[in-house]
Amino acid sequence: MDVNTHCKIVNNSGKSVVTLDAFSETETTPPKLGYGQTLKVLATGSTNNIIENAANATVTLDDTREGGKANYLYQLLLSDPKSLFPISDLSVMLDFSSYTYPDQTVTETAANNMQKALTFQQSIMAYPTSNLAKGFTQALQSAQGKDSTSDIFTTMANFFNSTNNFKGLDYQSYVAVSTYLSAFAAYWGQSDAGECGRTYYVMKANEAKPDKGTKCVSCAGKINFVKTNNNAVADPTDPLNGYSVSYEPSSGSNVELIFSNGQLIDKSNPDTPSVAVQGTFAVKSQFTGDAADTSPWPVFVGTIDGSQVIASSSKPASGLWKFICCTTFNSLFNDFMKIMGLWMAIDFLKQKLSSKKNKLEDDEANKNKGDKPTEEQIQEANQDANNIGNEAQQQQQELNERIGGESSNVPDANDIAAQQNSIKNEVVETQNSLAGDNYNAVIEEYQGQIQELAKIGVDPALEDATSSLLEAKGNLSDAVKSGNFDDIKNSLIDVKTNINTAVDNLNPSEEVLDQIKESNAAIEDFNEKAESAEESAKSAEDGEGEFEPEELAV
């Protein structure tokens, strides 16, 4: 019987979509998944091949496999026309009783799940040591032991339904979004408001390595995302999504960048790039110091011209730039590298599980003509998955090393849990160090106030303030180690009280009062950032760490 290659797509997602046919023209090692595969827009006969909401269209499914054999299993990625962000991931298999492809419906639930999957992936990338990430790792490993696609999906669904914020999420949506973020630059290039264009300011430690303040780190330039092509439908063969991306150094010529496997690298020399930075996510407050900034923030971490760098949209002389010291910057960089190595390990578990699922589905559709896989095919799928898992880990390690991660490894599957606990402790230490940097900045501000007031005269309250300040400074190192800053804060409260008393007693000039007022504003800022770092340390210690899903512009 001849195969009817037409497939009807009904769009009830609430969004306009294009249909991407995802396939692998040749076998790759490891196999590519989702948006990492070869993609082509399927013709619908409508304008720009866009299927509007509440409309339907017919696509033709007539791909051939290697050797010229017909293909009966398709992965259709229904995507946003301009960004190609996933709206729905449809697995379509020929009905062998009628030799037709069943009608497919793109639902609003599927579209919402993609937004949920985005937030989930951001949470895993920002907090790979959290209880959420640990549970996800265990679920991936448990699902690997299942011998049918339905059991694999059920295992993963049970995990998602056990979480607070990701109930109803499905494994395929997670795979679609995670591969999209690695394959295309669009999300990394949009502003917080969802508009096209973003600038990342590149932070590096100064070679002189002074002890404090903005002199400890410098701005090595900017990474600019500029939208240069705004076609109605993005080109699925263009990883940059119509963006021009360049590194603009603080001095010298701009370097044109390409996007590959979630990394920005030097276009002119991709094998040994002068610029190699990995996209990842962090909580925004980590860079702004404002505890209210709880949303995920895209950042790039890696090396530029041999220097370790962290690039974010935090402008120089603001947020993290104002108080971080060199040793803390180095710790933060190393934390990012180890965190990225950890979520890369979780990613190769995804590749391993997906390869098994795909092999079982392919056997059922293209070899068994709709019959379930045999025991022999299941054994083959398990063996292939083990090999692919090893290959995927090696690939992730090479990507990690390209951005300067020679000292951080992508752990083996059996070592992931131990690494999660180890890195969690290091993250706690770094956040405590950040809190210490801020409290040290407060101490130095108060020291400056005392010195100005001492020029006017001697006052008992000023002597008490000095005593409390020395006490705070002497206890700061132990507070950073323990993570308990209560004594520091109490001493600084005493300092503030006694300085206010001294101001009343000494009657300083308006100029000095203005200086103290300006200093107090800086102190308030440093205190807020210290408390934000303390909260981050506590959250990491308690295994917290996930963003709440929300409607995002993509």
Coordinates of C-alpha atoms in Angstrom, one line a residue:
M1 CA 0.0 0.0 0.0
D2 CA 1.3 3.5 -0.9
V3 CA 2.0 5.8 2.0
N4 CA 0.0 9.0 2.3
T5 CA 2.8 11.5 3.2
H6 CA 0.5 14.3 4.1
C7 CA 0.1 15.3 7.8
K8 CA -2.4 17.9 9.0
I9 CA -1.2 20.3 11.7
V10 CA -3.9 22.0 13.8
N11 CA -2.6 25.0 15.7
N12 CA -4.4 25.7 19.0
S13 CA -1.3 26.9 20.9
G14 CA -2.3 30.6 21.1
K15 CA 0.8 31.5 19.1
S16 CA 1.9 31.5 15.5
V17 CA 4.2 28.6 14.6
V18 CA 6.4 27.2 11.8
T19 CA 7.0 23.5 11.5
L20 CA 10.6 22.4 11.7
D21 CA 11.5 18.9 10.5
A22 CA 14.4 17.7 12.8
F23 CA 16.6 15.0 11.4
S24 CA 20.1 13.7 11.1
E25 CA 21.4 13.5 7.6
T26 CA 24.3 11.3 8.7
E27 CA 25.2 9.5 11.9
T28 CA 27.1 11.7 14.4
T29 CA 29.0 10.7 17.5
P30 CA 27.3 11.3 19.9
P31 CA 23.9 11.7 18.0
K32 CA 22.5 15.1 18.0
L33 CA 19.2 15.8 19.8
G34 CA 16.3 18.2 19.3
Y35 CA 17.4 21.6 17.9
G36 CA 21.0 20.3 17.5
Q37 CA 19.9 18.3 14.5
T38 CA 19.6 19.4 10.9
L39 CA 16.5 21.5 10.7
K40 CA 14.3 22.5 7.8
V41 CA 11.1 24.5 7.6
L42 CA 8.3 22.4 6.1
A43 CA 6.2 24.1 3.4
T44 CA 2.5 24.7 4.3
G45 CA 1.4 26.9 1.4
S46 CA 0.6 29.7 3.7
T47 CA 2.5 33.0 3.9
N48 CA 6.1 32.4 5.0
N49 CA 4.9 28.8 5.9
I50 CA 3.5 30.3 9.2
I51 CA 0.5 28.5 10.7
E52 CA -1.4 31.2 12.6
N53 CA -3.2 30.4 15.8
A54 CA -6.6 28.7 15.3
A55 CA -5.6 27.7 11.8
N56 CA -4.4 24.4 10.3
A57 CA -2.1 23.4 7.4
T58 CA -0.8 20.3 5.8
V59 CA 2.9 19.3 5.6
T60 CA 4.6 16.6 3.6
L61 CA 6.6 13.9 5.4
D62 CA 8.8 12.2 2.8
D63 CA 12.3 12.1 4.3
T64 CA 14.6 9.2 3.5
R65 CA 17.0 7.4 5.8
E66 CA 20.6 6.4 5.0
G67 CA 20.6 4.0 2.1
G68 CA 17.5 5.7 0.5
K69 CA 15.0 3.9 2.7
A70 CA 11.7 5.6 3.5
N71 CA 11.4 7.2 7.0
Y72 CA 8.3 6.6 9.0
L73 CA 9.1 8.4 12.2
Y74 CA 9.4 12.2 12.5
Q75 CA 10.3 14.8 15.1
L76 CA 8.4 18.0 14.3
L77 CA 9.5 21.0 16.3
L78 CA 6.7 23.6 16.1
S79 CA 8.5 26.8 16.8
D80 CA 8.1 30.6 17.1
P81 CA 8.8 32.0 13.6
K82 CA 11.2 34.8 14.6
S83 CA 13.2 33.1 17.4
L84 CA 12.5 29.4 16.6
F85 CA 11.9 29.0 20.3
P86 CA 10.0 25.7 20.8
I87 CA 6.2 25.7 21.1
S88 CA 5.6 22.0 20.8
D89 CA 7.7 18.9 20.2
L90 CA 5.6 16.3 18.2
S91 CA 6.8 12.7 17.6
V92 CA 4.8 11.5 14.5
M93 CA 4.8 7.9 13.5
L94 CA 3.1 6.4 10.5
D95 CA -0.1 4.5 11.2
F96 CA 0.7 1.1 9.7
S97 CA -2.9 0.0 9.6
S98 CA -3.9 2.9 7.2
Y99 CA -0.5 4.0 6.0
T100 CA -1.3 7.6 6.9
Y101 CA 0.1 10.0 9.4
P102 CA -2.4 11.0 12.1
D103 CA -3.5 14.6 12.5
Q104 CA -1.4 16.6 15.0
T105 CA -2.6 19.3 17.3
V106 CA -0.4 22.0 18.8
T107 CA -1.9 22.8 22.2
E108 CA -1.7 25.8 24.5
T109 CA -0.6 23.3 27.3
A110 CA 2.4 22.3 25.2
A111 CA 3.3 26.0 24.6
N112 CA 3.1 26.7 28.3
N113 CA 5.2 23.6 29.1
M114 CA 8.0 25.0 26.9
Q115 CA 8.0 28.2 29.1
K116 CA 8.1 25.9 32.1
A117 CA 10.9 23.9 30.6
L118 CA 12.9 27.0 30.1
T119 CA 12.6 28.0 33.7
F120 CA 13.5 24.4 34.7
Q121 CA 16.7 24.4 32.5
Q122 CA 17.7 27.8 33.9
S123 CA 17.3 26.4 37.4
I124 CA 19.4 23.3 36.7
M125 CA 22.1 25.5 35.1
A126 CA 22.2 28.0 37.9
Y127 CA 21.7 25.6 40.8
P128 CA 23.1 22.1 39.8
T129 CA 23.8 21.3 43.4
S130 CA 20.2 22.0 44.5
N131 CA 17.7 19.3 45.7
L132 CA 15.9 19.9 42.4
A133 CA 19.0 19.1 40.4
K134 CA 19.8 16.1 42.6
G135 CA 16.3 14.7 42.2
F136 CA 16.5 15.2 38.4
T137 CA 19.8 13.4 38.2
Q138 CA 18.4 10.5 40.0
A139 CA 15.3 10.4 37.8
L140 CA 17.5 10.4 34.6
Q141 CA 19.5 7.5 35.9
S142 CA 16.4 5.6 37.0
A143 CA 14.7 6.1 33.6
Q144 CA 17.8 4.8 31.9
G145 CA 16.9 1.4 33.4
K146 CA 13.5 1.3 31.8
D147 CA 12.9 -0.8 28.7
S148 CA 10.1 1.0 27.0
T149 CA 9.6 4.6 25.9
S150 CA 6.3 4.8 27.9
D151 CA 8.1 3.7 31.1
I152 CA 10.9 6.3 30.4
F153 CA 8.3 9.1 30.0
T154 CA 6.4 7.9 33.1
T155 CA 9.5 7.9 35.3
M156 CA 10.4 11.5 34.2
A157 CA 6.8 12.7 34.5
N158 CA 6.7 11.3 38.1
F159 CA 9.7 13.3 38.9
F160 CA 8.4 16.6 37.5
N161 CA 5.0 16.0 39.2
S162 CA 6.9 15.7 42.5
T163 CA 8.3 19.2 42.3
N164 CA 6.7 22.4 43.5
N165 CA 7.0 24.5 40.4
F166 CA 7.2 22.0 37.5
K167 CA 4.2 19.8 37.8
G168 CA 3.0 18.7 34.4
L169 CA 6.3 19.3 32.6
D170 CA 7.3 16.5 30.3
Y171 CA 10.7 15.1 29.3
Q172 CA 10.4 16.0 25.6
S173 CA 9.8 19.7 26.4
Y174 CA 12.8 19.8 28.6
V175 CA 15.0 18.2 25.8
A176 CA 13.6 20.7 23.2
V177 CA 14.4 23.8 25.3
S178 CA 17.8 22.6 26.6
T179 CA 18.9 21.8 23.0
Y180 CA 17.5 25.1 21.7
L181 CA 19.6 27.1 24.2
S182 CA 22.7 25.3 23.0
A183 CA 21.9 25.5 19.3
F184 CA 20.7 29.1 18.9
A185 CA 21.8 32.5 20.2
A186 CA 18.4 34.2 20.2
Y187 CA 17.6 33.9 23.9
W188 CA 21.1 35.0 24.9
G189 CA 20.8 38.1 22.7
Q190 CA 17.5 39.5 24.0
S191 CA 17.2 42.0 26.8
D192 CA 15.5 41.4 30.1
A193 CA 12.4 43.0 28.5
G194 CA 12.5 40.5 25.7
E195 CA 13.7 43.0 23.1
C196 CA 16.4 42.1 20.5
G197 CA 19.8 43.2 21.6
R198 CA 21.9 42.8 24.7
T199 CA 25.3 43.9 26.0
Y200 CA 27.5 41.9 28.4
Y201 CA 30.3 43.7 30.3
V202 CA 33.4 41.6 30.6
M203 CA 34.9 41.4 34.1
K204 CA 38.4 40.2 34.8
A205 CA 40.8 40.4 37.8
N206 CA 43.5 42.9 37.6
E207 CA 47.0 41.6 37.4
A208 CA 48.2 43.9 40.2
K209 CA 45.6 42.3 42.5
P210 CA 45.1 45.1 45.0
D211 CA 43.1 44.3 48.2
K212 CA 39.7 46.0 47.7
G213 CA 37.3 47.9 45.6
T214 CA 36.8 48.5 41.9
K215 CA 40.5 48.4 41.4
C216 CA 40.5 44.7 42.0
V217 CA 38.6 44.0 38.8
S218 CA 38.5 45.8 35.5
C219 CA 36.3 45.9 32.5
A220 CA 38.0 44.1 29.6
G221 CA 35.4 45.2 27.2
K222 CA 31.9 44.3 26.0
I223 CA 30.2 41.4 24.2
N224 CA 27.5 43.0 21.9
F225 CA 24.5 41.2 20.5
V226 CA 23.0 43.3 17.6
K227 CA 20.0 42.1 15.6
T228 CA 20.9 42.6 11.9
N229 CA 18.3 40.4 10.3
N230 CA 14.6 40.5 11.3
N231 CA 13.0 38.2 8.8
A232 CA 9.5 37.0 9.3
V233 CA 10.9 33.5 9.8
A234 CA 14.4 32.9 11.1
D235 CA 16.8 30.7 9.2
P236 CA 17.1 27.4 11.0
T237 CA 20.6 26.9 9.6
D238 CA 21.9 30.1 11.3
P239 CA 22.9 29.5 14.9
L240 CA 23.1 33.3 15.5
N241 CA 19.4 33.8 14.6
G242 CA 20.1 36.9 12.6
Y243 CA 22.4 38.5 15.3
S244 CA 25.8 40.0 14.8
V245 CA 27.8 39.2 17.9
S246 CA 31.2 40.7 18.6
Y247 CA 33.7 41.2 21.4
E248 CA 34.6 44.9 21.8
P249 CA 37.8 45.0 23.9
S250 CA 38.6 48.0 26.0
S251 CA 41.3 48.7 23.5
G252 CA 42.0 47.2 20.1
S253 CA 39.9 45.9 17.3
N254 CA 36.5 44.1 17.6
V255 CA 36.5 40.3 17.3
E256 CA 33.6 38.7 15.4
L257 CA 32.1 35.8 17.3
I258 CA 30.1 32.7 16.3
F259 CA 27.7 30.6 18.5
S260 CA 28.4 26.9 18.8
N261 CA 27.2 24.4 21.4
G262 CA 26.1 27.2 23.7
Q263 CA 29.5 29.0 23.5
L264 CA 30.7 32.2 21.9
I265 CA 34.0 31.7 20.1
D266 CA 36.4 33.6 17.9
K267 CA 35.1 33.2 14.3
S268 CA 38.6 33.7 12.8
N269 CA 40.2 30.9 14.8
P270 CA 37.6 28.5 16.2
D271 CA 40.0 25.7 16.9
T272 CA 42.2 27.7 19.2
P273 CA 40.0 30.8 19.9
S274 CA 41.2 33.9 21.6
V275 CA 37.6 34.3 22.8
A276 CA 35.8 31.2 24.3
V277 CA 33.0 31.8 26.7
Q278 CA 30.1 29.5 27.8
G279 CA 26.5 30.7 28.3
T280 CA 24.9 29.8 31.6
F281 CA 22.5 31.3 34.1
A282 CA 22.8 32.8 37.6
V283 CA 20.3 34.5 39.9
K284 CA 20.4 38.2 39.0
S285 CA 21.0 39.3 42.6
Q286 CA 24.4 37.6 42.5
F287 CA 25.4 40.5 40.2
T288 CA 23.3 43.4 41.4
G289 CA 23.4 42.7 45.1
D290 CA 19.7 43.4 45.3
A291 CA 17.9 40.5 47.1
A292 CA 14.7 41.4 45.2
D293 CA 16.4 40.4 41.9
T294 CA 15.3 36.8 42.0
S295 CA 15.0 36.2 38.2
P296 CA 17.5 34.1 36.2
W297 CA 20.2 36.1 34.4
P298 CA 22.2 35.0 31.4
V299 CA 26.0 35.2 31.8
F300 CA 29.0 34.1 29.9
V301 CA 32.0 32.6 31.6
G302 CA 35.4 31.5 30.1
T303 CA 38.6 33.0 28.8
I304 CA 39.4 36.0 26.6
D305 CA 43.0 36.5 25.5
G306 CA 44.1 34.1 28.2
S307 CA 42.4 35.9 31.0
Q308 CA 39.6 34.4 33.1
V309 CA 36.4 36.4 32.6
I310 CA 32.8 36.7 33.7
A311 CA 30.5 38.6 31.4
S312 CA 27.1 39.9 32.6
S313 CA 24.8 42.9 31.9
S314 CA 25.9 44.4 35.2
K315 CA 27.5 47.7 34.3
P316 CA 31.0 48.6 35.6
A317 CA 31.0 50.5 38.9
S318 CA 27.6 48.9 39.9
G319 CA 26.6 45.8 41.7
L320 CA 29.3 43.2 41.9
W321 CA 31.9 45.5 40.4
K322 CA 31.8 47.8 43.5
F323 CA 32.9 45.4 46.2
I324 CA 34.4 42.1 44.9
C325 CA 38.1 41.5 45.7
C326 CA 40.5 39.5 43.5
T327 CA 40.5 36.3 45.6
T328 CA 36.7 36.3 45.6
F329 CA 36.6 36.9 41.8
N330 CA 38.8 33.9 41.4
S331 CA 36.6 31.8 43.6
L332 CA 33.5 32.9 41.8
F333 CA 35.1 32.1 38.4
N334 CA 36.1 28.6 39.7
D335 CA 32.6 28.0 41.1
F336 CA 31.1 28.9 37.7
M337 CA 33.5 26.5 35.9
K338 CA 32.7 23.7 38.3
I339 CA 29.0 24.4 38.2
M340 CA 29.1 24.3 34.4
G341 CA 31.0 21.1 34.5
L342 CA 28.3 19.7 36.7
W343 CA 25.4 20.7 34.5
M344 CA 27.3 19.4 31.5
A345 CA 27.4 16.0 33.3
I346 CA 23.6 16.2 33.7
D347 CA 23.4 17.1 30.0
F348 CA 25.2 14.0 28.9
L349 CA 22.8 11.9 31.1
K350 CA 20.1 13.5 29.0
Q351 CA 21.9 12.5 25.8
K352 CA 22.3 9.0 27.0
L353 CA 18.7 8.6 28.0
S354 CA 17.4 10.2 24.8
S355 CA 19.5 8.0 22.6
K356 CA 18.0 4.9 24.2
K357 CA 14.5 6.4 23.8
N358 CA 15.1 7.3 20.2
K359 CA 16.6 3.9 19.3
L360 CA 13.5 2.2 20.8
E361 CA 11.2 4.5 18.9
D362 CA 13.1 4.1 15.6
D363 CA 13.1 0.3 15.8
E364 CA 9.4 0.3 16.4
A365 CA 8.6 2.6 13.5
N366 CA 11.2 1.9 10.8
K367 CA 12.2 -1.7 11.5
N368 CA 9.2 -3.4 13.2
K369 CA 6.5 -1.5 11.2
G370 CA 4.7 -0.5 14.4
D371 CA 5.5 -3.6 16.6
K372 CA 7.2 -3.1 20.0
P373 CA 11.0 -3.6 20.1
T374 CA 12.3 -7.1 20.7
E375 CA 14.5 -8.1 23.6
E376 CA 17.5 -8.1 21.3
Q377 CA 16.7 -4.5 20.2
I378 CA 16.3 -3.5 23.8
Q379 CA 19.8 -4.9 24.6
E380 CA 21.2 -3.1 21.6
A381 CA 19.6 0.2 22.8
N382 CA 21.2 -0.2 26.2
Q383 CA 24.6 -0.9 24.8
D384 CA 24.3 2.0 22.3
A385 CA 23.2 4.3 25.1
N386 CA 26.2 3.4 27.3
N387 CA 28.6 4.1 24.4
I388 CA 26.8 7.3 23.5
G389 CA 26.9 8.4 27.2
N390 CA 30.7 8.0 27.2
E391 CA 31.1 9.8 23.9
A392 CA 28.8 12.6 25.2
Q393 CA 30.8 13.0 28.4
Q394 CA 34.0 13.3 26.4
Q395 CA 32.5 15.9 24.1
Q396 CA 31.3 17.9 27.1
Q397 CA 34.8 17.7 28.7
E398 CA 36.3 19.1 25.5
L399 CA 33.8 21.9 25.4
N400 CA 34.6 22.6 29.1
E401 CA 38.4 22.7 28.3
R402 CA 37.9 25.0 25.4
I403 CA 36.7 27.8 27.7
G404 CA 39.5 27.3 30.1
G405 CA 38.2 24.5 32.3
E406 CA 41.3 22.4 32.4
S407 CA 41.1 22.3 36.2
S408 CA 37.4 21.4 36.3
N409 CA 36.1 18.1 35.0
V410 CA 32.8 16.9 33.7
P411 CA 32.3 14.1 36.3
D412 CA 31.4 10.5 35.5
A413 CA 27.7 9.5 36.0
N414 CA 28.7 7.7 39.2
D415 CA 30.5 10.7 40.6
I416 CA 27.8 13.3 39.9
A417 CA 26.2 13.1 43.4
A418 CA 29.5 13.5 45.2
Q419 CA 30.4 16.4 43.0
Q420 CA 27.1 18.1 43.7
N421 CA 27.8 17.9 47.5
S422 CA 31.4 19.1 47.1
I423 CA 30.6 22.0 44.8
K424 CA 27.7 23.0 47.0
N425 CA 30.2 23.6 49.9
E426 CA 32.4 25.6 47.6
V427 CA 29.5 27.8 46.5
V428 CA 28.6 28.4 50.2
E429 CA 32.2 29.5 50.9
T430 CA 32.3 31.9 47.9
Q431 CA 29.0 33.5 48.9
N432 CA 30.3 34.0 52.5
S433 CA 33.4 35.5 51.0
L434 CA 31.3 37.9 49.0
A435 CA 29.4 38.9 52.2
G436 CA 32.8 39.4 53.9
D437 CA 34.0 41.7 51.0
N438 CA 30.9 43.8 51.6
Y439 CA 31.2 44.0 55.3
N440 CA 34.9 44.9 54.9
A441 CA 33.8 47.7 52.6
V442 CA 31.4 48.9 55.4
I443 CA 34.3 48.8 57.9
E444 CA 36.4 51.0 55.6
E445 CA 33.6 53.5 55.1
Y446 CA 33.2 53.9 58.8
Q447 CA 36.9 54.1 59.2
G448 CA 36.9 57.1 56.8
Q449 CA 34.1 58.8 58.8
I450 CA 36.0 58.3 62.1
Q451 CA 39.1 59.8 60.6
E452 CA 37.3 62.9 59.4
L453 CA 35.6 63.4 62.7
A454 CA 38.9 62.9 64.6
K455 CA 40.3 65.9 62.8
I456 CA 37.7 68.1 64.6
G457 CA 38.4 66.8 68.1
V458 CA 38.5 63.9 70.5
D459 CA 35.2 62.5 71.8
P460 CA 34.5 59.4 74.0
A461 CA 31.8 58.2 71.5
L462 CA 34.4 58.4 68.7
E463 CA 36.7 56.2 70.8
D464 CA 34.0 53.7 71.4
A465 CA 33.2 53.7 67.7
T466 CA 36.9 53.0 67.0
S467 CA 36.9 50.1 69.5
S468 CA 33.8 48.5 68.0
L469 CA 35.2 48.9 64.5
L470 CA 38.5 47.2 65.4
E471 CA 36.4 44.4 67.0
A472 CA 34.5 44.0 63.7
K473 CA 37.6 44.0 61.6
G474 CA 39.3 41.4 63.9
N475 CA 36.4 39.0 63.8
L476 CA 35.6 39.3 60.1
S477 CA 37.9 36.4 59.0
D478 CA 36.4 34.0 61.4
A479 CA 32.9 35.1 60.4
V480 CA 33.6 34.4 56.7
K481 CA 34.8 30.9 57.6
S482 CA 31.8 30.1 59.8
G483 CA 29.2 32.0 57.7
N484 CA 27.9 33.6 60.9
F485 CA 28.1 37.4 60.6
D486 CA 25.9 38.3 63.7
D487 CA 28.8 39.6 65.8
I488 CA 30.1 41.7 62.8
K489 CA 26.6 43.2 62.3
N490 CA 26.2 43.9 66.1
S491 CA 29.6 45.6 66.2
L492 CA 28.8 47.7 63.2
I493 CA 25.5 48.8 64.8
D494 CA 27.5 50.0 67.8
V495 CA 29.9 51.9 65.4
K496 CA 27.0 53.6 63.7
T497 CA 25.4 54.6 67.0
N498 CA 28.6 56.0 68.4
I499 CA 29.4 57.9 65.2
N500 CA 26.0 59.6 65.3
T501 CA 26.6 60.6 68.9
A502 CA 30.0 62.0 68.0
V503 CA 28.5 64.0 65.2
D504 CA 26.0 65.6 67.6
N505 CA 28.9 66.3 70.1
L506 CA 31.5 67.7 67.6
N507 CA 29.2 69.8 65.4
P508 CA 31.1 69.2 62.1
S509 CA 30.9 71.4 59.1
E510 CA 28.3 71.0 56.3
E511 CA 31.1 69.7 54.1
V512 CA 31.9 66.9 56.5
L513 CA 28.2 66.1 57.1
D514 CA 27.8 65.8 53.3
Q515 CA 30.7 63.4 53.2
I516 CA 29.2 61.3 56.0
K517 CA 25.8 61.3 54.3
E518 CA 27.4 60.0 51.1
S519 CA 29.3 57.4 53.0
N520 CA 26.2 56.2 54.8
A521 CA 24.5 55.7 51.4
A522 CA 27.4 53.5 50.3
I523 CA 27.2 51.6 53.6
E524 CA 23.5 50.9 53.1
D525 CA 24.3 49.6 49.6
F526 CA 27.1 47.4 50.9
N527 CA 24.9 46.0 53.8
E528 CA 22.2 45.1 51.3
K529 CA 24.7 43.2 49.1
A530 CA 26.2 41.5 52.1
E531 CA 22.8 40.3 53.3
S532 CA 22.0 39.1 49.7
A533 CA 25.2 37.0 49.7
E534 CA 24.4 35.6 53.1
E535 CA 20.9 34.6 51.8
S536 CA 22.5 32.9 48.8
A537 CA 24.9 31.0 51.0
K538 CA 22.1 29.8 53.2
S539 CA 20.0 28.8 50.2
A540 CA 22.9 26.8 48.7
E541 CA 23.5 25.1 52.1
D542 CA 19.8 24.1 52.4
G543 CA 19.7 22.7 48.8
E544 CA 17.3 25.4 47.6
G545 CA 17.6 26.8 44.1
E546 CA 14.9 27.0 41.5
F547 CA 13.2 29.8 39.6
E548 CA 9.4 30.1 39.4
P549 CA 8.0 29.7 35.9
E550 CA 6.6 32.8 34.3
E551 CA 5.5 34.0 30.9
L552 CA 8.7 35.1 29.1
A553 CA 9.1 37.0 25.8
V554 CA 11.0 34.7 23.4

